[in-house]
DNA sequence: ACTGTAATGTTATATTGTAACATAATGCAG
DNA sequence: CTGCATTATGTTACAATATAACATTACAGT
């Protein structure tokens, strides 16, 4: 069986599939919510997914330019703002980079596993982590609005790969 | 009884006390570890504590300059690097800002409560959060090297303050 | 087609962080 | 104490990330 929210994708997976799946999801979600997933926004989202690891704004800008679009920093940042506001993209603030959301549509605060070796990121949605955090904060009278958890380390595949050497 | 690791300091606390306490701690720690807490590093650490909320590198640079020291960006960043490497200061990456560590000396990965209203930050060291995170990651075969948790919201005092209006 | 709104283009600039090399301070061996 | 190696700081220039402000274009609804 396939995992419902696969952690790190295997090296040999069909990545075009990931991208098109994410895009279809996003299209449906925006349709349903009356959001305007314009050509630019669609293009940026596609690039983000195509990179399939956290990608910087200026890197996206380059890629947009190579695809023939006239773009300047605000072009990218505005698209990113839209995508983030609507939960289609997350920002990894420890890296100044952006990544597609694996659980778009259902309200969540994400947690990220960031592999220092291969650069890939897995998005968790571990309810237990969320509830422990909420509990810890509430004990101090703190009302949580949002939070980000960014975990660096080594993913399973990279661990095995390094053992083979 | 007072909490061993007080969350948000009360508005009327004697803050000079906080600062001098933190500095004495840092001095003792560096002495003991054979680390060179030079005048510059001491000065930067003092400024960070004096602000008593996350403060940006360029803000520190201004403050240093106003204290009469010749300083440029690398001056500040190098001092920050030293202080972070040795666990005396943490970086709040969601804000590009730096804050004094409340638990300097004992190895830990910190968690931050950031009040959006007053700007203050409380450092937690909640072992339960740490263990849930480790567990969640290990289940996926991920080896955790480090992590940061930054929680935004409203602190207890600000909640009460807003009720009074 | 007309019109108000939202999106994008465009230019300039702000903010945050580093590279690279010169000088000065510090600690230590002799 | 003196010279030497190491570490820290000064200095200049620049890279990387992000936003402000205003002009133009596309779009949706009438
Ligand atoms: Zn994929
Ligand atoms: Zn990996
Ligand atoms: Zn204080
Ligand atoms: Zn507050």
Coordinates of C-alpha atoms (C1' of nucleotides) and ligand atoms in Angstrom, one line a residue:
Chain A
X1 CA 0.0 0.0 0.0
X2 CA 1.1 3.5 -0.6
X3 CA 1.4 5.9 2.3
X4 CA -1.3 8.5 2.5
X5 CA 1.3 11.3 3.1
X6 CA 4.5 9.9 1.7
X7 CA 7.5 11.3 3.5
X8 CA 10.5 11.4 1.2
X9 CA 9.8 10.4 -2.4
X10 CA 12.0 7.6 -3.7
X11 CA 14.7 8.5 -6.1
X12 CA 13.2 6.6 -8.9
X13 CA 9.6 7.8 -8.6
X14 CA 7.9 9.4 -11.6
X15 CA 8.1 12.9 -10.7
X16 CA 6.1 14.3 -13.5
X17 CA 3.3 12.6 -11.8
X18 CA 3.9 14.4 -8.6
X19 CA 3.8 17.7 -10.4
X20 CA 0.7 17.1 -12.4
X21 CA -1.1 15.7 -9.4
X22 CA -0.3 18.7 -7.3
X23 CA -1.3 21.1 -10.1
X24 CA -4.6 19.3 -10.6
X25 CA -5.3 19.5 -6.9
X26 CA -4.5 23.2 -6.9
X27 CA -6.7 23.9 -9.9
X28 CA -9.6 22.1 -8.3
X29 CA -9.2 23.8 -5.0
X30 CA -9.0 27.3 -6.5
X31 CA -12.0 26.5 -8.7
X32 CA -14.0 25.4 -5.7
X33 CA -12.9 28.4 -3.6
X34 CA -13.3 31.0 -6.3
X35 CA -9.6 31.8 -6.3
X36 CA -7.9 33.0 -9.4
X37 CA -5.1 30.6 -10.2
X38 CA -3.8 32.8 -13.0
X39 CA -1.3 31.7 -15.6
X40 CA 1.6 33.3 -13.7
X41 CA 0.6 31.7 -10.5
X42 CA 0.1 28.4 -12.1
X43 CA 3.5 28.7 -13.7
X44 CA 5.2 29.5 -10.5
X45 CA 3.4 26.7 -8.7
X46 CA 4.5 24.3 -11.4
X47 CA 8.1 25.4 -11.2
X48 CA 8.1 25.0 -7.4
X49 CA 6.8 21.5 -7.7
X50 CA 9.1 20.7 -10.6
X51 CA 12.1 21.6 -8.5
X52 CA 10.7 19.3 -5.9
X53 CA 12.8 20.7 -3.2
X54 CA 12.9 24.1 -1.5
X55 CA 13.6 26.7 -4.1
X56 CA 14.6 30.3 -3.7
X57 CA 12.6 33.2 -5.1
X58 CA 15.4 34.4 -7.3
X59 CA 15.9 30.9 -8.6
X60 CA 12.2 30.8 -9.6
X61 CA 12.7 34.2 -11.2
X62 CA 15.5 32.8 -13.3
X63 CA 13.4 29.8 -14.3
X64 CA 10.5 32.0 -15.2
X65 CA 12.7 34.1 -17.4
X66 CA 14.1 31.1 -19.1
X67 CA 10.5 30.1 -19.9
X68 CA 10.2 33.4 -21.7
X69 CA 8.2 35.4 -19.3
X70 CA 9.2 38.9 -18.5
X71 CA 9.6 38.9 -14.7
X72 CA 11.1 40.9 -12.0
X73 CA 11.3 40.2 -8.3
X74 CA 7.8 41.4 -7.5
X75 CA 6.4 39.1 -10.1
X76 CA 7.7 36.1 -8.2
X77 CA 7.0 37.4 -4.7
X78 CA 3.4 38.3 -5.5
X79 CA 2.8 34.9 -6.9
X80 CA 4.4 33.3 -3.8
X81 CA 2.2 35.5 -1.6
X82 CA -0.9 34.3 -3.3
X83 CA 0.2 30.7 -3.1
X84 CA 1.1 30.9 0.5
X85 CA -2.0 32.8 1.6
X86 CA -4.0 30.0 0.1
X87 CA -2.0 27.2 1.5
X88 CA -0.6 25.9 -1.8
X89 CA 3.0 26.7 -0.9
X90 CA 5.0 26.9 2.3
X91 CA 8.0 29.0 3.1
X92 CA 11.0 27.3 4.8
X93 CA 12.2 30.3 6.7
X94 CA 15.5 28.7 7.8
X95 CA 16.4 28.5 4.2
X96 CA 14.6 31.5 2.6
X97 CA 13.0 29.0 0.3
X98 CA 9.6 27.8 -0.9
X99 CA 8.1 24.4 -1.3
X100 CA 4.8 23.1 -2.5
X101 CA 2.3 22.0 0.1
X102 CA 1.6 18.3 0.1
X103 CA -1.7 18.7 1.9
X104 CA -3.2 21.7 0.2
X105 CA -6.8 22.4 0.9
X106 CA -7.1 21.0 4.4
X107 CA -6.2 23.5 7.0
X108 CA -3.0 22.7 8.8
X109 CA 0.2 24.0 10.2
X110 CA 3.0 22.1 8.6
X111 CA 6.2 20.5 9.9
X112 CA 9.2 20.0 7.8
X113 CA 11.9 17.4 7.7
X114 CA 14.8 18.8 5.7
X115 CA 17.5 16.4 4.5
X116 CA 20.9 18.1 4.7
X117 CA 22.3 15.6 2.3
X118 CA 19.9 15.5 -0.6
X119 CA 18.1 18.8 0.0
X120 CA 14.7 17.2 -0.2
X121 CA 11.9 18.2 2.2
X122 CA 9.1 16.1 3.6
X123 CA 6.1 17.7 5.0
X124 CA 4.6 16.1 8.0
X125 CA 1.2 16.7 9.5
X126 CA 1.7 15.0 12.8
X127 CA -1.3 15.7 15.0
X128 CA 0.5 14.6 18.1
X129 CA 3.2 17.2 17.6
X130 CA 0.6 19.9 17.1
X131 CA -1.3 19.0 20.2
X132 CA 1.8 18.8 22.4
X133 CA 2.8 22.3 21.2
X134 CA -0.6 23.7 21.8
X135 CA -0.6 22.2 25.3
X136 CA 2.9 23.5 26.2
X137 CA 2.0 27.0 25.0
X138 CA -1.4 27.1 26.7
X139 CA 0.1 26.1 30.0
X140 CA 1.9 29.4 29.9
X141 CA -1.3 31.3 29.0
X142 CA 0.0 31.8 25.5
X143 CA -2.6 31.8 22.6
X144 CA -1.1 30.2 19.6
X145 CA -1.8 31.8 16.2
X146 CA 0.6 29.8 14.1
X147 CA 3.9 28.1 14.2
X148 CA 6.6 26.6 12.1
X149 CA 8.7 23.6 12.9
X150 CA 11.8 23.0 10.7
X151 CA 13.7 19.8 11.4
X152 CA 17.1 19.3 9.8
X153 CA 18.9 16.0 9.5
X154 CA 19.4 13.0 7.3
X155 CA 16.7 11.1 5.5
X156 CA 16.4 7.4 5.4
X157 CA 17.6 7.0 1.8
X158 CA 20.6 9.1 2.3
X159 CA 21.5 7.2 5.4
X160 CA 21.5 3.9 3.5
X161 CA 23.3 5.5 0.5
X162 CA 26.2 6.6 2.8
X163 CA 26.4 3.1 4.3
X164 CA 27.0 1.6 0.8
X165 CA 30.2 3.6 0.2
Chain B
X1 CA 6.7 29.9 43.7
X2 CA 8.5 31.3 40.7
X3 CA 8.9 29.2 37.6
X4 CA 12.3 27.8 37.0
X5 CA 12.3 29.1 33.4
X6 CA 10.0 32.1 33.5
X7 CA 8.1 32.5 30.3
X8 CA 7.4 36.1 29.6
X9 CA 8.9 38.6 32.0
X10 CA 6.4 40.9 33.8
X11 CA 6.2 44.4 32.5
X12 CA 7.5 45.8 35.8
X13 CA 10.5 43.5 36.4
X14 CA 13.9 45.0 36.9
X15 CA 15.4 44.4 33.6
X16 CA 18.9 45.5 34.4
X17 CA 18.9 42.5 36.6
X18 CA 18.1 40.2 33.7
X19 CA 20.9 41.7 31.7
X20 CA 23.6 41.5 34.3
X21 CA 22.5 38.0 35.3
X22 CA 22.8 36.8 31.7
X23 CA 26.2 38.5 31.3
X24 CA 27.6 37.0 34.5
X25 CA 26.4 33.6 33.3
X26 CA 28.0 34.0 30.0
X27 CA 31.2 35.2 31.5
X28 CA 31.4 32.3 33.8
X29 CA 30.6 29.8 31.0
X30 CA 33.2 31.2 28.7
X31 CA 35.8 31.2 31.4
X32 CA 35.0 27.6 32.2
X33 CA 35.1 26.6 28.6
X34 CA 38.2 28.6 27.7
X35 CA 36.2 30.7 25.2
X36 CA 37.2 34.2 24.5
X37 CA 34.3 36.5 25.4
X38 CA 36.1 39.5 24.0
X39 CA 35.0 43.1 24.6
X40 CA 33.1 43.2 21.3
X41 CA 31.3 40.0 21.9
X42 CA 30.5 41.0 25.4
X43 CA 29.1 44.3 24.2
X44 CA 27.0 42.6 21.5
X45 CA 25.6 40.1 24.0
X46 CA 24.8 43.0 26.4
X47 CA 23.0 44.9 23.7
X48 CA 21.0 41.8 22.7
X49 CA 19.9 41.3 26.3
X50 CA 19.2 45.0 26.8
X51 CA 16.8 45.0 23.9
X52 CA 15.1 42.0 25.6
X53 CA 13.3 41.1 22.5
X54 CA 14.5 39.8 19.2
X55 CA 16.7 42.3 17.6
X56 CA 18.1 42.5 14.0
X57 CA 21.7 42.6 13.1
X58 CA 21.6 46.0 11.6
X59 CA 19.8 47.4 14.6
X60 CA 22.6 46.0 16.8
X61 CA 25.0 47.6 14.3
X62 CA 23.4 51.0 14.9
X63 CA 23.5 50.6 18.6
X64 CA 27.1 49.6 18.6
X65 CA 27.9 52.7 16.5
X66 CA 26.0 54.9 19.0
X67 CA 28.2 53.5 21.7
X68 CA 31.2 54.8 19.9
X69 CA 32.5 51.6 18.4
X70 CA 33.6 51.5 14.8
X71 CA 31.6 48.8 13.3
X72 CA 30.5 47.4 10.0
X73 CA 28.2 44.5 9.2
X74 CA 30.8 41.8 9.6
X75 CA 31.6 43.2 13.0
X76 CA 28.1 42.3 14.2
X77 CA 27.7 39.1 12.2
X78 CA 31.0 37.7 13.5
X79 CA 30.1 38.4 17.1
X80 CA 26.7 36.8 16.5
X81 CA 28.3 33.7 15.0
X82 CA 30.5 33.3 18.0
X83 CA 27.6 33.8 20.4
X84 CA 25.4 31.4 18.5
X85 CA 28.1 28.7 18.1
X86 CA 28.5 28.7 21.8
X87 CA 24.8 28.7 22.7
X88 CA 24.6 32.2 24.1
X89 CA 22.3 33.5 21.5
X90 CA 19.6 32.1 19.2
X91 CA 18.5 33.2 15.9
X92 CA 14.8 33.5 15.2
X93 CA 14.7 32.7 11.6
X94 CA 11.1 33.7 11.0
X95 CA 12.1 37.2 11.9
X96 CA 15.8 37.5 10.9
X97 CA 16.5 38.4 14.5
X98 CA 18.6 37.4 17.4
X99 CA 17.8 36.8 21.1
X100 CA 19.7 35.9 24.2
X101 CA 19.5 32.3 25.3
X102 CA 17.8 31.8 28.6
X103 CA 19.4 28.5 29.2
X104 CA 23.0 29.1 28.1
X105 CA 25.4 26.4 29.0
X106 CA 23.2 23.4 29.0
X107 CA 22.9 21.8 25.7
X108 CA 19.4 22.2 24.2
X109 CA 17.3 22.9 21.2
X110 CA 15.1 25.8 21.9
X111 CA 11.5 26.5 21.2
X112 CA 10.2 30.1 21.0
X113 CA 6.9 31.7 21.9
X114 CA 6.8 35.0 20.0
X115 CA 4.1 37.5 21.1
X116 CA 2.8 39.4 18.1
X117 CA 1.5 42.1 20.3
X118 CA 4.4 43.1 22.5
X119 CA 7.2 41.5 20.5
X120 CA 8.7 39.7 23.4
X121 CA 9.9 36.2 23.1
X122 CA 9.9 33.4 25.7
X123 CA 12.2 30.5 25.3
X124 CA 10.8 27.1 26.2
X125 CA 12.7 24.0 26.9
X126 CA 9.9 21.5 26.9
X127 CA 11.2 18.0 26.9
X128 CA 7.9 16.6 25.8
X129 CA 7.9 18.6 22.6
X130 CA 11.4 17.4 21.9
X131 CA 10.6 13.8 22.4
X132 CA 7.5 13.9 20.3
X133 CA 9.4 15.5 17.5
X134 CA 12.2 12.9 17.7
X135 CA 9.7 10.1 17.7
X136 CA 7.7 11.5 14.7
X137 CA 10.9 11.9 12.7
X138 CA 12.4 8.5 13.6
X139 CA 9.3 6.7 12.5
X140 CA 10.1 7.9 9.1
X141 CA 13.7 6.8 9.3
X142 CA 14.8 10.4 9.6
X143 CA 17.8 11.2 11.8
X144 CA 17.3 14.5 13.5
X145 CA 20.4 16.8 13.7
X146 CA 18.6 19.9 14.9
X147 CA 15.4 21.8 14.7
X148 CA 13.7 25.1 15.4
X149 CA 10.2 25.7 16.5
X150 CA 8.9 29.2 16.4
X151 CA 5.4 29.8 17.7
X152 CA 3.6 33.1 17.1
X153 CA 0.6 34.3 19.1
X154 CA -0.4 36.4 22.1
X155 CA 1.1 36.2 25.5
X156 CA -0.9 36.1 28.7
X157 CA -0.2 39.7 29.7
X158 CA -1.2 41.1 26.3
X159 CA -4.4 39.1 26.4
X160 CA -5.3 40.6 29.7
X161 CA -4.2 44.1 28.6
X162 CA -6.5 43.9 25.6
X163 CA -9.4 42.8 27.8
X164 CA -9.0 46.0 29.9
X165 CA -9.6 48.4 27.1
Chain C
dA1 C1' -18.5 48.5 -24.9
dC2 C1' -18.0 50.7 -20.0
dT3 C1' -16.2 50.5 -15.6
dG4 C1' -14.3 49.2 -11.3
dT5 C1' -11.2 45.8 -9.4
dA6 C1' -7.6 42.7 -9.4
dA7 C1' -3.3 41.3 -11.5
dT8 C1' 0.9 42.2 -13.6
dG9 C1' 4.8 45.2 -15.4
dT10 C1' 8.5 48.3 -14.2
dT11 C1' 11.8 50.9 -11.8
dA12 C1' 14.0 51.8 -7.9
dT13 C1' 15.4 50.8 -3.3
dA14 C1' 15.4 48.5 1.4
dT15 C1' 17.0 44.8 4.2
dT16 C1' 19.9 41.0 5.4
dG17 C1' 24.1 38.6 5.0
dT18 C1' 29.2 37.4 3.0
dA19 C1' 33.8 37.5 0.6
dA20 C1' 38.2 38.9 0.7
dC21 C1' 42.0 41.0 2.3
dA22 C1' 44.4 44.4 5.7
dT23 C1' 45.5 45.4 10.4
dA24 C1' 45.6 44.7 15.3
dA25 C1' 45.4 42.2 19.5
dT26 C1' 46.4 37.9 22.1
dG27 C1' 48.8 33.9 23.8
dC28 C1' 52.8 31.3 24.0
dA29 C1' 57.6 29.3 23.0
dG30 C1' 62.0 30.3 23.6
Chain D
dC1 C1' 60.8 40.1 27.2
dT2 C1' 60.7 39.2 22.1
dG3 C1' 59.3 37.1 18.1
dC4 C1' 55.9 34.2 16.0
dA5 C1' 51.6 32.0 15.2
dT6 C1' 46.9 32.4 15.9
dT7 C1' 42.8 34.6 16.5
dA8 C1' 40.0 38.7 16.4
dT9 C1' 38.7 42.9 14.4
dG10 C1' 38.7 46.6 10.7
dT11 C1' 37.5 47.8 6.0
dT12 C1' 35.8 47.7 1.5
dA13 C1' 33.0 45.8 -1.6
dC14 C1' 29.3 43.0 -2.9
dA15 C1' 25.7 39.1 -2.9
dA16 C1' 21.2 37.6 -1.8
dT17 C1' 16.6 38.4 -0.3
dA18 C1' 12.6 41.3 -0.2
dT19 C1' 9.5 45.5 -0.8
dA20 C1' 7.6 50.3 -2.2
dA21 C1' 5.4 52.9 -5.4
dC22 C1' 3.4 53.8 -9.4
dA23 C1' 2.1 52.6 -14.5
dT24 C1' -0.3 49.4 -17.4
dT25 C1' -3.0 45.5 -18.6
dA26 C1' -6.5 41.9 -18.1
dC27 C1' -10.8 40.6 -16.1
dA28 C1' -15.6 40.2 -14.4
dG29 C1' -19.9 42.0 -14.1
dT30 C1' -23.0 45.3 -15.9
Ligands
LIG1 ZN1 7.9 13.9 -6.7
LIG2 ZN1 18.3 12.8 1.9
LIG3 ZN1 14.3 41.1 31.5
LIG4 ZN1 2.8 40.1 24.6

